[in-house]
Amino acid sequence: IMPTSGHLHPLMKVRAQFRQIFLEMGFTEMPTNNFVESSFWNFDSLFQPQQHPARDAHDTFFMADPKFAKLEEMPQSYIEKVKAMHESGGHGSQGYQYEWKLEEAKKNILRTHTTAVSARMLYKLAQQEKFTPVKYFSIDRVFRNETLDATHLAEFHQIEGVVADYNLTLGDLIGILYEFFKKLGITKLKFKPAFNPYTEPSMEVFSYHDGLKKWVEVGNSGVFRPEMLLPMGLPKDVAVIAWGLSLERPTMIKYKISNIRDLIGHKVDLEMVHRNPICLLEKE
């Protein structure tokens, strides 16, 4: 008996559209094939202090084996600059005024965001003889020890965009986000001031969900702090704007799905995967 043909899941349809939009806007895709990441790249390189609540076991999945990463293979000068920035600051910053520990930075985790990949790429960019502006993106899985509800899972996809150039501002970031979501057919956007250890200023991004009849957070964004960029070796007048967006929530908005567990996981109705229409976006 010939099997019936396969069908693309709604997430994969929207993912393909996101990827196409990034490529149309001139972005280069980052390699994201490592789900296991060291705390150094996931937290410390981003100027996130070692006592931050996000680094606790109730928010992050820690690896039992291998428990520690081999940071000895990294340039020790960069590690020392990150340590100094955390402990005493520099370039106008006071740092966090605590004792930074290498053992904490070596702990392996399931990455909590693809910003760890962005940090690696920016460090690599900083090692070039001459700085060249770049636009990077990635779409891949991240893991957080979340309480499950209608809009949260412990595993989800993050869409990451990064632009590094001279003298970028928050206005540039807002403009890119409006243009990006307009290509998805999503025009109802709100921006709310937020706090991130590695961006300042920072903004949460909300989109109106017609099914839930309320504004739903779809991402986070901001301008990377100099405390993160200067230890890498990037020029002082280079600014980096970045945003991390969920793939699941825009998909829910597009396909009018009210519960994320109806979209991904063991409760998914396979007939829904069969029936759902192709992803047509109102591109402009």
Short mmCIF file of C-alpha atoms in Angstrom, two decimals:
data_model
loop_
_atom_site.label_atom_id
_atom_site.label_comp_id
_atom_site.label_asym_id
_atom_site.label_seq_id
_atom_site.Cartn_x
_atom_site.Cartn_y
_atom_site.Cartn_z
CA ILE A 1 0.00 0.00 0.00
CA MET A 2 1.46 3.34 -1.01
CA PRO A 3 1.67 5.71 1.96
CA THR A 4 0.00 9.09 1.73
CA SER A 5 2.33 11.97 1.08
CA GLY A 6 3.97 13.82 3.95
CA HIS A 7 2.96 17.30 5.02
CA LEU A 8 4.97 20.24 6.29
CA HIS A 9 4.24 21.27 9.87
CA PRO A 10 3.05 24.90 10.26
CA LEU A 11 6.27 25.71 12.18
CA MET A 12 8.38 24.60 9.24
CA LYS A 13 6.28 26.66 6.83
CA VAL A 14 6.67 29.82 8.89
CA ARG A 15 10.35 29.03 9.54
CA ALA A 16 10.98 28.87 5.78
CA GLN A 17 9.27 32.26 5.36
CA PHE A 18 11.31 33.83 8.18
CA ARG A 19 14.50 32.49 6.64
CA GLN A 20 13.55 33.79 3.20
CA ILE A 21 12.79 37.24 4.60
CA PHE A 22 16.17 37.42 6.35
CA LEU A 23 17.93 36.40 3.14
CA GLU A 24 15.96 39.01 1.16
CA MET A 25 17.09 41.64 3.68
CA GLY A 26 20.73 40.69 3.11
CA PHE A 27 21.40 38.67 6.29
CA THR A 28 23.85 35.74 6.54
CA GLU A 29 22.82 32.59 8.43
CA MET A 30 24.86 31.65 11.51
CA PRO A 31 25.85 28.04 12.34
CA THR A 32 23.68 26.84 15.26
CA ASN A 33 24.38 23.11 15.39
CA ASN A 34 25.45 22.95 19.05
CA PHE A 35 22.56 22.60 21.52
CA VAL A 36 25.04 22.13 24.40
CA GLU A 37 26.86 25.34 25.25
CA SER A 38 29.25 26.50 27.96
CA SER A 39 28.00 28.97 30.54
CA PHE A 40 30.83 31.24 29.39
CA TRP A 41 29.36 31.79 25.92
CA ASN A 42 25.73 31.57 27.04
CA PHE A 43 26.08 33.99 29.98
CA ASP A 44 29.53 35.38 30.87
CA SER A 45 30.51 36.67 27.43
CA LEU A 46 27.17 38.52 27.37
CA PHE A 47 28.01 40.36 30.61
CA GLN A 48 25.42 38.36 32.56
CA PRO A 49 26.60 38.06 36.20
CA GLN A 50 27.21 34.63 37.69
CA GLN A 51 24.66 35.20 40.45
CA HIS A 52 21.89 36.12 37.98
CA PRO A 53 18.60 34.20 38.62
CA ALA A 54 18.52 32.97 34.99
CA ARG A 55 21.60 30.87 35.80
CA ASP A 56 19.78 28.88 38.50
CA ALA A 57 18.66 25.27 37.96
CA HIS A 58 14.99 26.30 38.02
CA ASP A 59 15.55 28.33 34.82
CA THR A 60 18.36 26.45 33.05
CA PHE A 61 19.06 22.79 32.21
CA PHE A 62 22.60 21.87 33.36
CA MET A 63 24.50 18.96 31.80
CA ALA A 64 25.54 16.06 34.03
CA ASP A 65 28.06 14.63 31.56
CA PRO A 66 30.20 16.29 30.33
CA LYS A 67 29.68 18.71 33.19
CA PHE A 68 32.39 21.19 32.21
CA ALA A 69 33.56 22.75 28.94
CA LYS A 70 37.21 23.00 27.92
CA LEU A 71 37.72 26.76 28.06
CA GLU A 72 41.48 26.21 28.10
CA GLU A 73 41.25 25.96 24.30
CA MET A 74 40.08 29.61 24.14
CA PRO A 75 42.38 32.66 24.11
CA GLN A 76 43.11 33.33 27.77
CA SER A 77 43.42 37.07 27.12
CA TYR A 78 39.70 37.25 26.20
CA ILE A 79 38.69 35.27 29.30
CA GLU A 80 40.74 37.63 31.46
CA LYS A 81 39.08 40.68 29.87
CA VAL A 82 35.61 39.22 30.53
CA LYS A 83 36.63 38.45 34.13
CA ALA A 84 37.93 42.00 34.65
CA MET A 85 34.78 43.55 33.16
CA HIS A 86 32.57 41.52 35.51
CA GLU A 87 34.68 42.22 38.59
CA SER A 88 35.66 45.87 38.23
CA GLY A 89 34.27 47.15 34.93
CA GLY A 90 36.09 49.51 32.60
CA HIS A 91 35.39 52.07 29.86
CA GLY A 92 33.04 53.97 32.20
CA SER A 93 31.39 50.89 33.71
CA GLN A 94 31.70 49.78 37.34
CA GLY A 95 31.13 46.12 36.51
CA TYR A 96 29.28 43.96 39.02
CA GLN A 97 31.85 44.15 41.85
CA TYR A 98 32.04 40.43 42.66
CA GLU A 99 34.56 37.60 42.38
CA TRP A 100 34.18 35.98 38.95
CA LYS A 101 34.86 32.23 38.97
CA LEU A 102 36.15 30.25 35.99
CA GLU A 103 34.57 27.03 37.29
CA GLU A 104 31.11 28.60 37.05
CA ALA A 105 31.79 29.75 33.49
CA LYS A 106 32.88 26.22 32.46
CA LYS A 107 29.55 24.58 33.35
CA ASN A 108 27.84 23.00 30.34
CA ILE A 109 24.15 23.72 29.78
CA LEU A 110 21.46 23.32 27.15
CA ARG A 111 21.65 26.77 25.58
CA THR A 112 18.93 29.13 26.79
CA HIS A 113 19.18 31.40 23.74
CA THR A 114 20.92 31.51 20.39
CA THR A 115 22.58 34.75 21.51
CA ALA A 116 25.43 32.46 22.59
CA VAL A 117 26.01 31.83 18.88
CA SER A 118 25.85 35.57 18.19
CA ALA A 119 28.55 36.13 20.83
CA ARG A 120 30.82 33.59 19.16
CA MET A 121 30.28 35.21 15.75
CA LEU A 122 30.91 38.73 17.08
CA TYR A 123 34.12 37.58 18.78
CA LYS A 124 35.23 36.02 15.50
CA LEU A 125 34.35 39.28 13.70
CA ALA A 126 36.42 41.28 16.21
CA GLN A 127 39.52 39.21 15.39
CA GLN A 128 39.54 40.45 11.79
CA GLU A 129 42.30 42.88 10.87
CA LYS A 130 39.73 45.45 9.75
CA PHE A 131 36.11 45.64 10.94
CA THR A 132 33.44 45.13 8.29
CA PRO A 133 29.68 45.68 8.96
CA VAL A 134 27.68 42.45 9.12
CA LYS A 135 24.08 41.22 9.34
CA TYR A 136 23.59 37.76 10.88
CA PHE A 137 20.55 35.61 11.61
CA SER A 138 19.72 32.16 12.98
CA ILE A 139 16.60 30.06 13.62
CA ASP A 140 17.05 27.10 15.95
CA ARG A 141 16.02 25.43 19.21
CA VAL A 142 16.71 26.70 22.71
CA PHE A 143 15.83 25.21 26.09
CA ARG A 144 14.51 26.72 29.32
CA ASN A 145 13.12 25.18 32.47
CA GLU A 146 9.76 26.90 32.00
CA THR A 147 6.39 26.26 33.60
CA LEU A 148 4.18 24.92 30.82
CA ASP A 149 1.10 26.94 29.86
CA ALA A 150 -0.78 28.09 26.76
CA THR A 151 2.16 30.14 25.46
CA HIS A 152 5.26 28.52 27.07
CA LEU A 153 7.17 25.27 26.53
CA ALA A 154 10.53 24.06 27.91
CA GLU A 155 11.83 23.75 24.33
CA PHE A 156 11.14 26.25 21.58
CA HIS A 157 12.65 27.90 18.51
CA GLN A 158 14.35 31.28 18.68
CA ILE A 159 14.80 33.60 15.73
CA GLU A 160 17.90 35.72 16.21
CA GLY A 161 18.93 38.79 14.24
CA VAL A 162 22.15 40.76 14.72
CA VAL A 163 23.42 43.86 12.91
CA ALA A 164 26.89 45.27 13.61
CA ASP A 165 27.84 48.62 12.11
CA TYR A 166 29.12 52.05 13.01
CA ASN A 167 26.85 54.32 15.10
CA LEU A 168 23.64 52.26 15.06
CA THR A 169 20.78 53.45 17.31
CA LEU A 170 17.56 52.15 18.85
CA GLY A 171 15.68 53.83 15.99
CA ASP A 172 17.50 51.57 13.53
CA LEU A 173 16.39 48.53 15.54
CA ILE A 174 12.73 49.61 15.67
CA GLY A 175 12.77 50.30 11.93
CA ILE A 176 14.19 46.84 11.14
CA LEU A 177 11.62 45.13 13.40
CA TYR A 178 8.70 46.98 11.77
CA GLU A 179 9.98 46.12 8.30
CA PHE A 180 10.60 42.51 9.27
CA PHE A 181 7.14 41.93 10.75
CA LYS A 182 5.45 43.81 7.92
CA LYS A 183 6.86 41.19 5.57
CA LEU A 184 5.15 38.58 7.76
CA GLY A 185 1.83 40.37 7.48
CA ILE A 186 1.97 41.42 11.15
CA THR A 187 1.52 45.18 11.53
CA LYS A 188 0.19 45.49 15.11
CA LEU A 189 3.37 45.92 17.13
CA LYS A 190 4.13 47.46 20.52
CA PHE A 191 7.50 48.10 22.16
CA LYS A 192 7.94 48.17 25.92
CA PRO A 193 11.10 49.19 27.82
CA ALA A 194 12.78 46.20 29.45
CA PHE A 195 15.97 45.16 31.25
CA ASN A 196 18.55 42.75 29.88
CA PRO A 197 22.04 42.28 31.37
CA TYR A 198 23.62 42.47 27.91
CA THR A 199 21.57 45.17 26.13
CA GLU A 200 20.93 48.80 26.99
CA PRO A 201 18.51 50.18 25.99
CA SER A 202 16.30 47.08 25.80
CA MET A 203 12.77 46.50 24.49
CA GLU A 204 10.19 43.74 24.64
CA VAL A 205 8.22 43.29 21.39
CA PHE A 206 4.48 42.56 21.49
CA SER A 207 2.03 41.61 18.74
CA TYR A 208 -1.76 41.49 18.99
CA HIS A 209 -3.22 37.94 18.97
CA ASP A 210 -6.76 37.91 17.55
CA GLY A 211 -7.48 34.46 19.02
CA LEU A 212 -6.43 35.32 22.59
CA LYS A 213 -7.77 38.88 22.20
CA LYS A 214 -4.69 40.33 23.85
CA TRP A 215 -1.14 41.52 23.24
CA VAL A 216 1.36 38.64 23.30
CA GLU A 217 5.11 39.02 23.75
CA VAL A 218 6.88 37.74 20.64
CA GLY A 219 10.44 38.74 21.35
CA ASN A 220 13.15 40.77 23.04
CA SER A 221 15.56 43.26 21.58
CA GLY A 222 18.11 45.91 22.34
CA VAL A 223 21.56 47.40 21.75
CA PHE A 224 24.45 45.24 23.00
CA ARG A 225 26.29 46.84 25.90
CA PRO A 226 29.91 47.99 25.49
CA GLU A 227 30.78 45.77 28.49
CA MET A 228 30.04 42.83 26.17
CA LEU A 229 31.58 44.18 22.94
CA LEU A 230 34.79 45.90 24.08
CA PRO A 231 36.42 42.81 25.69
CA MET A 232 35.93 41.06 22.33
CA GLY A 233 38.02 43.74 20.65
CA LEU A 234 35.37 45.51 18.55
CA PRO A 235 36.01 49.23 17.84
CA LYS A 236 34.45 51.68 20.30
CA ASP A 237 32.28 53.36 17.67
CA VAL A 238 30.75 50.06 16.50
CA ALA A 239 27.24 49.38 17.79
CA VAL A 240 25.42 46.06 17.60
CA ILE A 241 21.61 45.89 17.57
CA ALA A 242 19.99 42.50 18.15
CA TRP A 243 16.67 40.81 18.66
CA GLY A 244 15.46 37.37 19.63
CA LEU A 245 11.98 36.35 18.53
CA SER A 246 9.94 33.23 19.12
CA LEU A 247 9.02 31.12 16.08
CA GLU A 248 6.07 29.48 17.83
CA ARG A 249 4.14 32.61 18.77
CA PRO A 250 4.09 34.27 15.33
CA THR A 251 3.01 30.87 13.97
CA MET A 252 0.17 30.79 16.52
CA ILE A 253 -0.88 34.28 15.49
CA LYS A 254 -0.70 33.42 11.78
CA TYR A 255 -2.68 30.16 12.10
CA LYS A 256 -4.95 31.43 14.93
CA ILE A 257 -3.86 28.71 17.40
CA SER A 258 -4.58 29.65 21.02
CA ASN A 259 -2.59 26.93 22.84
CA ILE A 260 1.05 26.22 22.01
CA ARG A 261 0.53 22.55 22.97
CA ASP A 262 -1.81 22.24 19.97
CA LEU A 263 1.07 23.36 17.75
CA ILE A 264 4.03 21.31 19.03
CA GLY A 265 4.38 18.29 21.32
CA HIS A 266 2.65 14.97 21.89
CA LYS A 267 -0.85 16.49 21.87
CA VAL A 268 -0.65 17.74 18.28
CA ASP A 269 -3.48 16.64 16.02
CA LEU A 270 -1.77 15.14 12.96
CA GLU A 271 -4.89 15.89 10.94
CA MET A 272 -4.22 19.57 11.68
CA VAL A 273 -0.76 19.20 10.10
CA HIS A 274 -2.45 17.64 7.06
CA ARG A 275 -5.15 20.30 6.73
CA ASN A 276 -3.33 23.55 7.51
CA PRO A 277 -2.93 25.85 4.50
CA ILE A 278 0.32 26.98 2.97
CA CYS A 279 1.88 29.98 4.67
CA LEU A 280 0.98 32.99 2.53
CA LEU A 281 2.43 36.22 3.82
CA GLU A 282 1.24 39.69 2.90
CA LYS A 283 4.65 40.88 1.73
CA GLU A 284 5.06 44.49 0.77
#
